[in-house]
Short mmCIF file of N, CA and C in Angstrom, two decimals:
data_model
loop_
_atom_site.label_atom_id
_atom_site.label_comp_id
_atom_site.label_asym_id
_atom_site.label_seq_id
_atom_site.Cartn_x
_atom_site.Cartn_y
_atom_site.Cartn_z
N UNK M 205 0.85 -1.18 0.00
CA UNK M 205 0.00 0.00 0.00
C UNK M 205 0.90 1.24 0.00
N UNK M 206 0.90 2.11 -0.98
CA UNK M 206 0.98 3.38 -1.16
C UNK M 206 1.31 4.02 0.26
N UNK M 207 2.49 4.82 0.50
CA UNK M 207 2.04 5.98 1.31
C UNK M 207 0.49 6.83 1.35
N UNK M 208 0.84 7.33 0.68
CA UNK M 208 -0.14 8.28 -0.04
C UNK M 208 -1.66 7.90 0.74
N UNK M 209 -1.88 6.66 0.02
CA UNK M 209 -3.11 5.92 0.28
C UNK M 209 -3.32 5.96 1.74
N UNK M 210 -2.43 5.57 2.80
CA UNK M 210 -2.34 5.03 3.96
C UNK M 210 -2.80 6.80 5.13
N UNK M 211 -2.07 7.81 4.23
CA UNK M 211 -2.27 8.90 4.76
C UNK M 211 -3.82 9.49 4.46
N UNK M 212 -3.99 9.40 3.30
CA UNK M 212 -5.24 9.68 2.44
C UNK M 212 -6.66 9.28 3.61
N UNK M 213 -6.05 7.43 3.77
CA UNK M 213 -6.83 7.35 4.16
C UNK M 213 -7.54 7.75 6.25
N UNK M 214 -5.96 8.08 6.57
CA UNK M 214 -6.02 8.24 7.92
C UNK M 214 -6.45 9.64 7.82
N UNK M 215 -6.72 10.68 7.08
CA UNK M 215 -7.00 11.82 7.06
C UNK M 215 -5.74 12.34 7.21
N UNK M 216 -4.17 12.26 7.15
CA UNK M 216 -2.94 12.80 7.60
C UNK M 216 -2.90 13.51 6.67
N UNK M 217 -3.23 15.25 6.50
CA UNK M 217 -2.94 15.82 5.40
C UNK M 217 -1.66 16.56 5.54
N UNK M 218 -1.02 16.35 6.95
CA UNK M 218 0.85 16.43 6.83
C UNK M 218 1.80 15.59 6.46
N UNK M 219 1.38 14.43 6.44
CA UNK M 219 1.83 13.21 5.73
C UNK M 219 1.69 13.38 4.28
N UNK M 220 0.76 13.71 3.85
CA UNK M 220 0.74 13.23 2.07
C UNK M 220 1.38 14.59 2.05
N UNK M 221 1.46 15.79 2.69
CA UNK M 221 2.22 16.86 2.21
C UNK M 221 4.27 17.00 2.27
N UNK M 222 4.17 16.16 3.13
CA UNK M 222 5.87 15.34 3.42
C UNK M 222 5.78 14.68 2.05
N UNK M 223 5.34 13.50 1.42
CA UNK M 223 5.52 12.60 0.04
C UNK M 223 5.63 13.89 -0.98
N UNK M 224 5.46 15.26 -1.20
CA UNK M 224 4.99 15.87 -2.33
C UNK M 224 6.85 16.09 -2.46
N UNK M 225 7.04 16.08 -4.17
CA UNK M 225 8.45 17.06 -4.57
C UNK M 225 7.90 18.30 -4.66
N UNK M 226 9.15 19.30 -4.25
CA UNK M 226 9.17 20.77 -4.12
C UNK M 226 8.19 20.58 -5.48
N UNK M 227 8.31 20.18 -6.63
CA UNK M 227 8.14 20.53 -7.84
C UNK M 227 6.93 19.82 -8.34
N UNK M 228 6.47 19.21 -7.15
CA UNK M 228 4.66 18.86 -8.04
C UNK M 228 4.12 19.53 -8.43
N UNK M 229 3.27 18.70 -9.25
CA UNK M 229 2.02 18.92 -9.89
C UNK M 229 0.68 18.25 -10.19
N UNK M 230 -0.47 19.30 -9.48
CA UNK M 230 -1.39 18.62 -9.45
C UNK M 230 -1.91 19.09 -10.80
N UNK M 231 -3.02 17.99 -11.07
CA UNK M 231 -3.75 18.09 -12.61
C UNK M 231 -5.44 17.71 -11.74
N UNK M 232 -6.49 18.87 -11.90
CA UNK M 232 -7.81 19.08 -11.24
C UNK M 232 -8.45 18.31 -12.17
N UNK M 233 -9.62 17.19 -11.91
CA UNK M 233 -10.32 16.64 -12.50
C UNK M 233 -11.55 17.46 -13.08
N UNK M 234 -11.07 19.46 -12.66
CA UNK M 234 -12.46 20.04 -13.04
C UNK M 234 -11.67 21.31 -13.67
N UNK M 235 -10.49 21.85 -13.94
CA UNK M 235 -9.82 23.00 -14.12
C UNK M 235 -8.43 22.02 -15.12
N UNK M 236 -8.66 23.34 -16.28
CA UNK M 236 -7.92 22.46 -17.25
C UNK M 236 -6.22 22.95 -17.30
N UNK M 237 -6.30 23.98 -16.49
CA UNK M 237 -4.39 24.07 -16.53
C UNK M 237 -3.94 23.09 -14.68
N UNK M 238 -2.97 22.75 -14.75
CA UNK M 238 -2.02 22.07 -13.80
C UNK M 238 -2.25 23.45 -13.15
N UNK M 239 -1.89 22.89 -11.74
CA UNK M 239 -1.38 23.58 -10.63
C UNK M 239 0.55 23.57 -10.38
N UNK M 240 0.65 24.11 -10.15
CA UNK M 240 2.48 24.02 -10.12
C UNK M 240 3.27 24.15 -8.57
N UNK M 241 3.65 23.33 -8.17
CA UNK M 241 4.66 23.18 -6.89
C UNK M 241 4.10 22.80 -5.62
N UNK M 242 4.65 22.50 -4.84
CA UNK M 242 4.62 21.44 -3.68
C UNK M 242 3.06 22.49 -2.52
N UNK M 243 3.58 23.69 -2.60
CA UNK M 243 2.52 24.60 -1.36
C UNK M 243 1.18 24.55 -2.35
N UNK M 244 1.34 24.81 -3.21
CA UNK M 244 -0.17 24.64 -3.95
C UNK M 244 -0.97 23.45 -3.73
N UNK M 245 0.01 22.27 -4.21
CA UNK M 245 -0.62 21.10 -3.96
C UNK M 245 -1.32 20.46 -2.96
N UNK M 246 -0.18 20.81 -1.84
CA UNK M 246 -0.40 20.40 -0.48
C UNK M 246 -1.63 21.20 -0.44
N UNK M 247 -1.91 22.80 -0.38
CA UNK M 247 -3.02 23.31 -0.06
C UNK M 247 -4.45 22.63 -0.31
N UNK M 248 -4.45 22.41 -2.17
CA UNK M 248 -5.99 21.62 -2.39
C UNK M 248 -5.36 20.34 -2.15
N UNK M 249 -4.84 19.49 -2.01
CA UNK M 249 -4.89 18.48 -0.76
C UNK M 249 -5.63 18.53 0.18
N UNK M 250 -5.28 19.66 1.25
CA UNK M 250 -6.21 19.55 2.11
C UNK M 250 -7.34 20.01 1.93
N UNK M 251 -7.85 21.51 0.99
CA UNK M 251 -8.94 21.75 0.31
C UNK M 251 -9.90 20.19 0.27
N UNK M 252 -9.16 19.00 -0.86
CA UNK M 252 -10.52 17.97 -1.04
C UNK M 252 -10.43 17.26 0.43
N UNK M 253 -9.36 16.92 1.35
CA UNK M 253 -9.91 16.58 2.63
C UNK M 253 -11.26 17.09 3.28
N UNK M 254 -11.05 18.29 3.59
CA UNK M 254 -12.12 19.09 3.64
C UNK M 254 -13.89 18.90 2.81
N UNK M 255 -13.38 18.32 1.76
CA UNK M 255 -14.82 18.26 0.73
C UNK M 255 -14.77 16.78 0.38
N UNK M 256 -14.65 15.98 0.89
CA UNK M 256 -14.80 14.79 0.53
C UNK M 256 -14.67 13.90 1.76
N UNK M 257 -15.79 13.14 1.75
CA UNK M 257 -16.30 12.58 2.67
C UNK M 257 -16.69 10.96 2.62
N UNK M 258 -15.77 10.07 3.74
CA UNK M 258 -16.21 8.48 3.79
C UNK M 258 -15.22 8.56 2.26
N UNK M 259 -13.78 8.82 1.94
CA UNK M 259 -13.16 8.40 1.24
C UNK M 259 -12.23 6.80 1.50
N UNK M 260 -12.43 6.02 0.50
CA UNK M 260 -12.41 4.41 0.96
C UNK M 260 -11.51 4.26 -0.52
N UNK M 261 -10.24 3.93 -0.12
CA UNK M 261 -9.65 3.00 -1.56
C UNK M 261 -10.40 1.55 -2.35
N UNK M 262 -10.64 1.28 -3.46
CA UNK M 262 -10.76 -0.44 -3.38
C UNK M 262 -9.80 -0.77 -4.40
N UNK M 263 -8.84 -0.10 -5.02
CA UNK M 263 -7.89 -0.58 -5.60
C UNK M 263 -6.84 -0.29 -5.58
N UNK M 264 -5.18 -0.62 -5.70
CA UNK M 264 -4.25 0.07 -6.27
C UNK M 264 -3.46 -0.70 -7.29
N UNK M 265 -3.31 -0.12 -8.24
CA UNK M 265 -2.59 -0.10 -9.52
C UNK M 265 -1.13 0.13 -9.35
N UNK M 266 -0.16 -0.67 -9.58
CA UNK M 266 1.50 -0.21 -9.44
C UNK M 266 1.86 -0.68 -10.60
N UNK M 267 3.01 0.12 -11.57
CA UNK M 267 3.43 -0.23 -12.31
C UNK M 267 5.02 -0.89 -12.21
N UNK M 268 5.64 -1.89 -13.40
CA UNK M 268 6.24 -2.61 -12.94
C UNK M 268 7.73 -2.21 -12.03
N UNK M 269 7.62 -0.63 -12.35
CA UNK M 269 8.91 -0.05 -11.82
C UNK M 269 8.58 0.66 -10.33
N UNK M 270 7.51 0.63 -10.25
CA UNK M 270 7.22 1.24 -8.96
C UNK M 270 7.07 2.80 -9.24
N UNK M 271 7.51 3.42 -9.99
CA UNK M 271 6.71 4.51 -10.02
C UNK M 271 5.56 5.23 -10.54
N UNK M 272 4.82 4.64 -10.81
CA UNK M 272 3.32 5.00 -11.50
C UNK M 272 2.23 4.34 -10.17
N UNK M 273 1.18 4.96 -9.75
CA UNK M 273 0.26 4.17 -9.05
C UNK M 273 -0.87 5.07 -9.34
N UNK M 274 -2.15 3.97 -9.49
CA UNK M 274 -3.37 4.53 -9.91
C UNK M 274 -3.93 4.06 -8.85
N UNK M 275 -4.71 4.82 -8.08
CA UNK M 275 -5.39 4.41 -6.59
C UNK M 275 -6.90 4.94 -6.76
N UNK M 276 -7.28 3.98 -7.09
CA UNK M 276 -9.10 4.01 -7.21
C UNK M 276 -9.85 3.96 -6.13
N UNK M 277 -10.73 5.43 -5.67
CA UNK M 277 -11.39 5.02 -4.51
C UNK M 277 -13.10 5.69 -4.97
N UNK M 278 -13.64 5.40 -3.93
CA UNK M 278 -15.07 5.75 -3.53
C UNK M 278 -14.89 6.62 -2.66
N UNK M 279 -16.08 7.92 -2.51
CA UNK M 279 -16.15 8.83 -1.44
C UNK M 279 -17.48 9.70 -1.54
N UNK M 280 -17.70 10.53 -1.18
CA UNK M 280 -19.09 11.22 -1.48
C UNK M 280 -18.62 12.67 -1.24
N UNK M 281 -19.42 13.67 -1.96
CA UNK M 281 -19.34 14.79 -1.54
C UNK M 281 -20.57 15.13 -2.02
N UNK M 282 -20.93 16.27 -0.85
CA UNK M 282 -22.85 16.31 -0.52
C UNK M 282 -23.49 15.60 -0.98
N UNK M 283 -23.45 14.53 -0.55
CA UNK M 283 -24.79 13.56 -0.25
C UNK M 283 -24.27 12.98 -1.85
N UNK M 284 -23.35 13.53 -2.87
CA UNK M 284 -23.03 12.65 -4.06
C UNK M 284 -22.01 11.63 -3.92
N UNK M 285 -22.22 10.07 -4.46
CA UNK M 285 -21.39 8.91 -4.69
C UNK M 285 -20.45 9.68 -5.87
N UNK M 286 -18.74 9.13 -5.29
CA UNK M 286 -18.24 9.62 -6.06
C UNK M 286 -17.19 8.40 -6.44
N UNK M 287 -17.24 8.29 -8.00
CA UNK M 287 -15.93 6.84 -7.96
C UNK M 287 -14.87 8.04 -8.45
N UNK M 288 -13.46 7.57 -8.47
CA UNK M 288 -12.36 8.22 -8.58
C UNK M 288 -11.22 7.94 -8.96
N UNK M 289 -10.02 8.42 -9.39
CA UNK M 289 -8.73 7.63 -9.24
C UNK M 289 -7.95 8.65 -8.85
N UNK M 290 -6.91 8.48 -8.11
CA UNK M 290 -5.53 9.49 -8.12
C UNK M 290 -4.53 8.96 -8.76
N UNK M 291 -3.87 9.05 -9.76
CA UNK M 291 -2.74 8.88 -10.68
C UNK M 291 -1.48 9.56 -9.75
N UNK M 292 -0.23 8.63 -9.18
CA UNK M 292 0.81 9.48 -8.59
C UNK M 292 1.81 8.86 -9.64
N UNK M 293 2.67 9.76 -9.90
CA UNK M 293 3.70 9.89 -10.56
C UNK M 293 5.25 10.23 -9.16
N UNK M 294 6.49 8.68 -9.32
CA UNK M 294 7.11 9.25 -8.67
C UNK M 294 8.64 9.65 -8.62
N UNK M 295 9.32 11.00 -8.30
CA UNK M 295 10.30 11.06 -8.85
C UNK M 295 11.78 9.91 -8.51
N UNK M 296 12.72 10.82 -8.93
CA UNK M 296 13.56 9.56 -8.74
C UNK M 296 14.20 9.30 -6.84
N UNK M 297 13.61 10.30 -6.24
CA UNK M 297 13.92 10.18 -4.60
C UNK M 297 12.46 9.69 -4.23
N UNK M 298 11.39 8.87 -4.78
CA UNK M 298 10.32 8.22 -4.48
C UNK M 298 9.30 9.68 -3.91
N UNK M 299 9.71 10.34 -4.46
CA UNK M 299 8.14 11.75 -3.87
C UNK M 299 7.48 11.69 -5.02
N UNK M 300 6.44 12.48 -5.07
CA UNK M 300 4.91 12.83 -6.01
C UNK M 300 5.48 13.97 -6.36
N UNK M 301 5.69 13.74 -7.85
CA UNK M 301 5.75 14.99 -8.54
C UNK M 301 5.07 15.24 -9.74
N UNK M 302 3.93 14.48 -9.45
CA UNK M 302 2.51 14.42 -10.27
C UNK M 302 1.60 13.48 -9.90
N UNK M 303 0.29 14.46 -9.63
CA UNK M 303 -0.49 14.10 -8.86
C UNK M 303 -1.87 14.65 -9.65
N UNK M 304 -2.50 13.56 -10.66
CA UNK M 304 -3.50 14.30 -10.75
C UNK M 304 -4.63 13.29 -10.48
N UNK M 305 -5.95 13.70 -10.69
CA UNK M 305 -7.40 13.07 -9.79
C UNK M 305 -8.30 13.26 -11.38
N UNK M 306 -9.21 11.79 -11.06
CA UNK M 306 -10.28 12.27 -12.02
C UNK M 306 -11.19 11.05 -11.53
N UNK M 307 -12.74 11.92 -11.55
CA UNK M 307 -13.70 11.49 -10.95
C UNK M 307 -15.24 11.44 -11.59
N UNK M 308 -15.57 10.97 -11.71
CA UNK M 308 -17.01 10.23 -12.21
C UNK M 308 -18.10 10.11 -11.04
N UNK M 309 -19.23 10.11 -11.65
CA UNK M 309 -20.14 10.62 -12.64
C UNK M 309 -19.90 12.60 -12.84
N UNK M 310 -20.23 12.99 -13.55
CA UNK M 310 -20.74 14.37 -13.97
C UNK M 310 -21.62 15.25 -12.86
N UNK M 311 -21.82 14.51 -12.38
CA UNK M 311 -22.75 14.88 -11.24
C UNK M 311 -21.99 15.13 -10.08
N UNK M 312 -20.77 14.31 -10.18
CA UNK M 312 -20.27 13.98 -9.06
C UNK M 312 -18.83 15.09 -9.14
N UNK M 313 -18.63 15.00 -10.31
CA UNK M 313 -17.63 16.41 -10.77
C UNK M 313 -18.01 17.64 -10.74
N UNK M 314 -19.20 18.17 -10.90
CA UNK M 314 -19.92 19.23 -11.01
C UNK M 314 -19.51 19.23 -8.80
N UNK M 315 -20.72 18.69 -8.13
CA UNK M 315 -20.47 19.10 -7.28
C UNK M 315 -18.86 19.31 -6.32
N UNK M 316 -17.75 18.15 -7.35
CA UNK M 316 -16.19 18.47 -7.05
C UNK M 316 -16.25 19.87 -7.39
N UNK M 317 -16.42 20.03 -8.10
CA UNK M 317 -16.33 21.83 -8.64
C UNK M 317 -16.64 22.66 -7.53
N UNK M 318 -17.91 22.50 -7.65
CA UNK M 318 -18.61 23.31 -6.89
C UNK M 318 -17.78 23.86 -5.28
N UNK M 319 -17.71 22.48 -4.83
CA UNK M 319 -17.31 22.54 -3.61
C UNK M 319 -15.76 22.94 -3.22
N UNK M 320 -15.10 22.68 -4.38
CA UNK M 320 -13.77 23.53 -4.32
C UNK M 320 -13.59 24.46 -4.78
N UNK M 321 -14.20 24.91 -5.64
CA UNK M 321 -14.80 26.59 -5.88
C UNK M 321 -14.69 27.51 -4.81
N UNK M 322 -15.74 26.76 -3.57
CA UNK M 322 -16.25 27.77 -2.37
C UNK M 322 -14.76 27.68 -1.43
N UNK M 323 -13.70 26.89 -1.70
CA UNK M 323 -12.71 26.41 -0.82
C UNK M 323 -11.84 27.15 -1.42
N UNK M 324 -12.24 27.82 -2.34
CA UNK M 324 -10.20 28.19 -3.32
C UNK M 324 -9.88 29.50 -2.88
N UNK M 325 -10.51 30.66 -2.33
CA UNK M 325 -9.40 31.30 -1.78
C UNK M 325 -8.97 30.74 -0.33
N UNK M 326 -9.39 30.26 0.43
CA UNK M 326 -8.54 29.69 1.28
C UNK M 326 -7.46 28.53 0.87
N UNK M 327 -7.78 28.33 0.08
CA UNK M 327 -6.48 27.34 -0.23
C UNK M 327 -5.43 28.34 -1.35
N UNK M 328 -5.59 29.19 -1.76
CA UNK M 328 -4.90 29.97 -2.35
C UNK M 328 -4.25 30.86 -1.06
N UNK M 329 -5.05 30.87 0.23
CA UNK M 329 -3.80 31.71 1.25
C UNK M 329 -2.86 30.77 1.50
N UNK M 330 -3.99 29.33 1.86
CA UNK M 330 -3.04 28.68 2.50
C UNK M 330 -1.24 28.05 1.82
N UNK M 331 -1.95 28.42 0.33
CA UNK M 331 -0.26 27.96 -0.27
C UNK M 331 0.55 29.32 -0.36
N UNK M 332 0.28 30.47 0.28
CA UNK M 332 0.85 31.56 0.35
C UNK M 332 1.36 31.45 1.90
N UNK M 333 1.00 30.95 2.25
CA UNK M 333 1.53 30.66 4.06
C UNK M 333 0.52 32.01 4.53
N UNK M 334 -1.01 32.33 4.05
CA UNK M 334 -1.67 33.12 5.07
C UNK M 334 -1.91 33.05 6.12
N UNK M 335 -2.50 33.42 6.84
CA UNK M 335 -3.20 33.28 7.90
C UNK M 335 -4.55 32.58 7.74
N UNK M 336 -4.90 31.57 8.07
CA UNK M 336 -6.27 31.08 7.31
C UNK M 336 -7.62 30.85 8.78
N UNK M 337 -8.68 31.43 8.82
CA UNK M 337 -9.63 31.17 9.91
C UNK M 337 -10.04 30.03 9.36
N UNK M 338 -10.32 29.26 10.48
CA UNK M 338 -10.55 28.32 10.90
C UNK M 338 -12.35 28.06 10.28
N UNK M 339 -12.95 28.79 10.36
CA UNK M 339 -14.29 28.70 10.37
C UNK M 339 -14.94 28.83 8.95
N UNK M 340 -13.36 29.12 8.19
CA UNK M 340 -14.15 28.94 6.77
C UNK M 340 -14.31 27.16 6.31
#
């Protein structure tokens, strides 16, 4: 089992932010340019913690070199079933330096949208090192 997965699934969103290279990149299953570098990532990291709910792996995919893993899970966000995969890409010191997500049904992407929509300037402080309240 994946780091990644193991953190993912304990909710450790300082853990999967330790696995990231300075130089990731996430790719949004709803926004068509990449995100670029490790504070961004980490941020909507914890952004979909935040919006995704009862996230459960039932597969992982490794390729024969060990650095490719496709980690297929289930989760819901508002009250929507969501199936999924995270694609990690890893560099040559074993970190994520590509990290992208894509999720099914349409329904279920729409409300991904949605719900990280209402999350993105706080996750835009938080990869600025803002100050972020708590209560958003």
């Amino acid at each position: 089992m994946h780091p990644f997965r193991r953190a993912v699934e304990a909710g450790d969103t300082s853990a999967i932010e330790g696995l990231l290279a300075d130089d990731a990149v996430f790719t949004s299953p709803v926004v068509f340019k990449p995100y670029q570098g490790k504070a961004i990532t980490a941020a909507i990291v914890r952004g979909a913690a935040r919006v995704f709910e009862d996230v459960r792996y039932v597969r992982e995919i490794v390729s024969a070199d060990g650095r490719d893993h496709a980690l297929i899970f289930r989760a819901e966000i508002n009250g929507r079933q969501v199936q999924g995969c995270d694609f990690l890409h890893l560099d040559e010191d074993g970190l994520i330096d590509d990290l992208t997500v894509m999720v099914r049904p349409l329904t279920a992407a729409n409300a991904l949208a949605e719900a990280m929509g209402a999350q993105f300037d706080r996750i835009e402080r938080e990869a600025l090192g803002a100050p972020v309240a708590e209560a958003q």
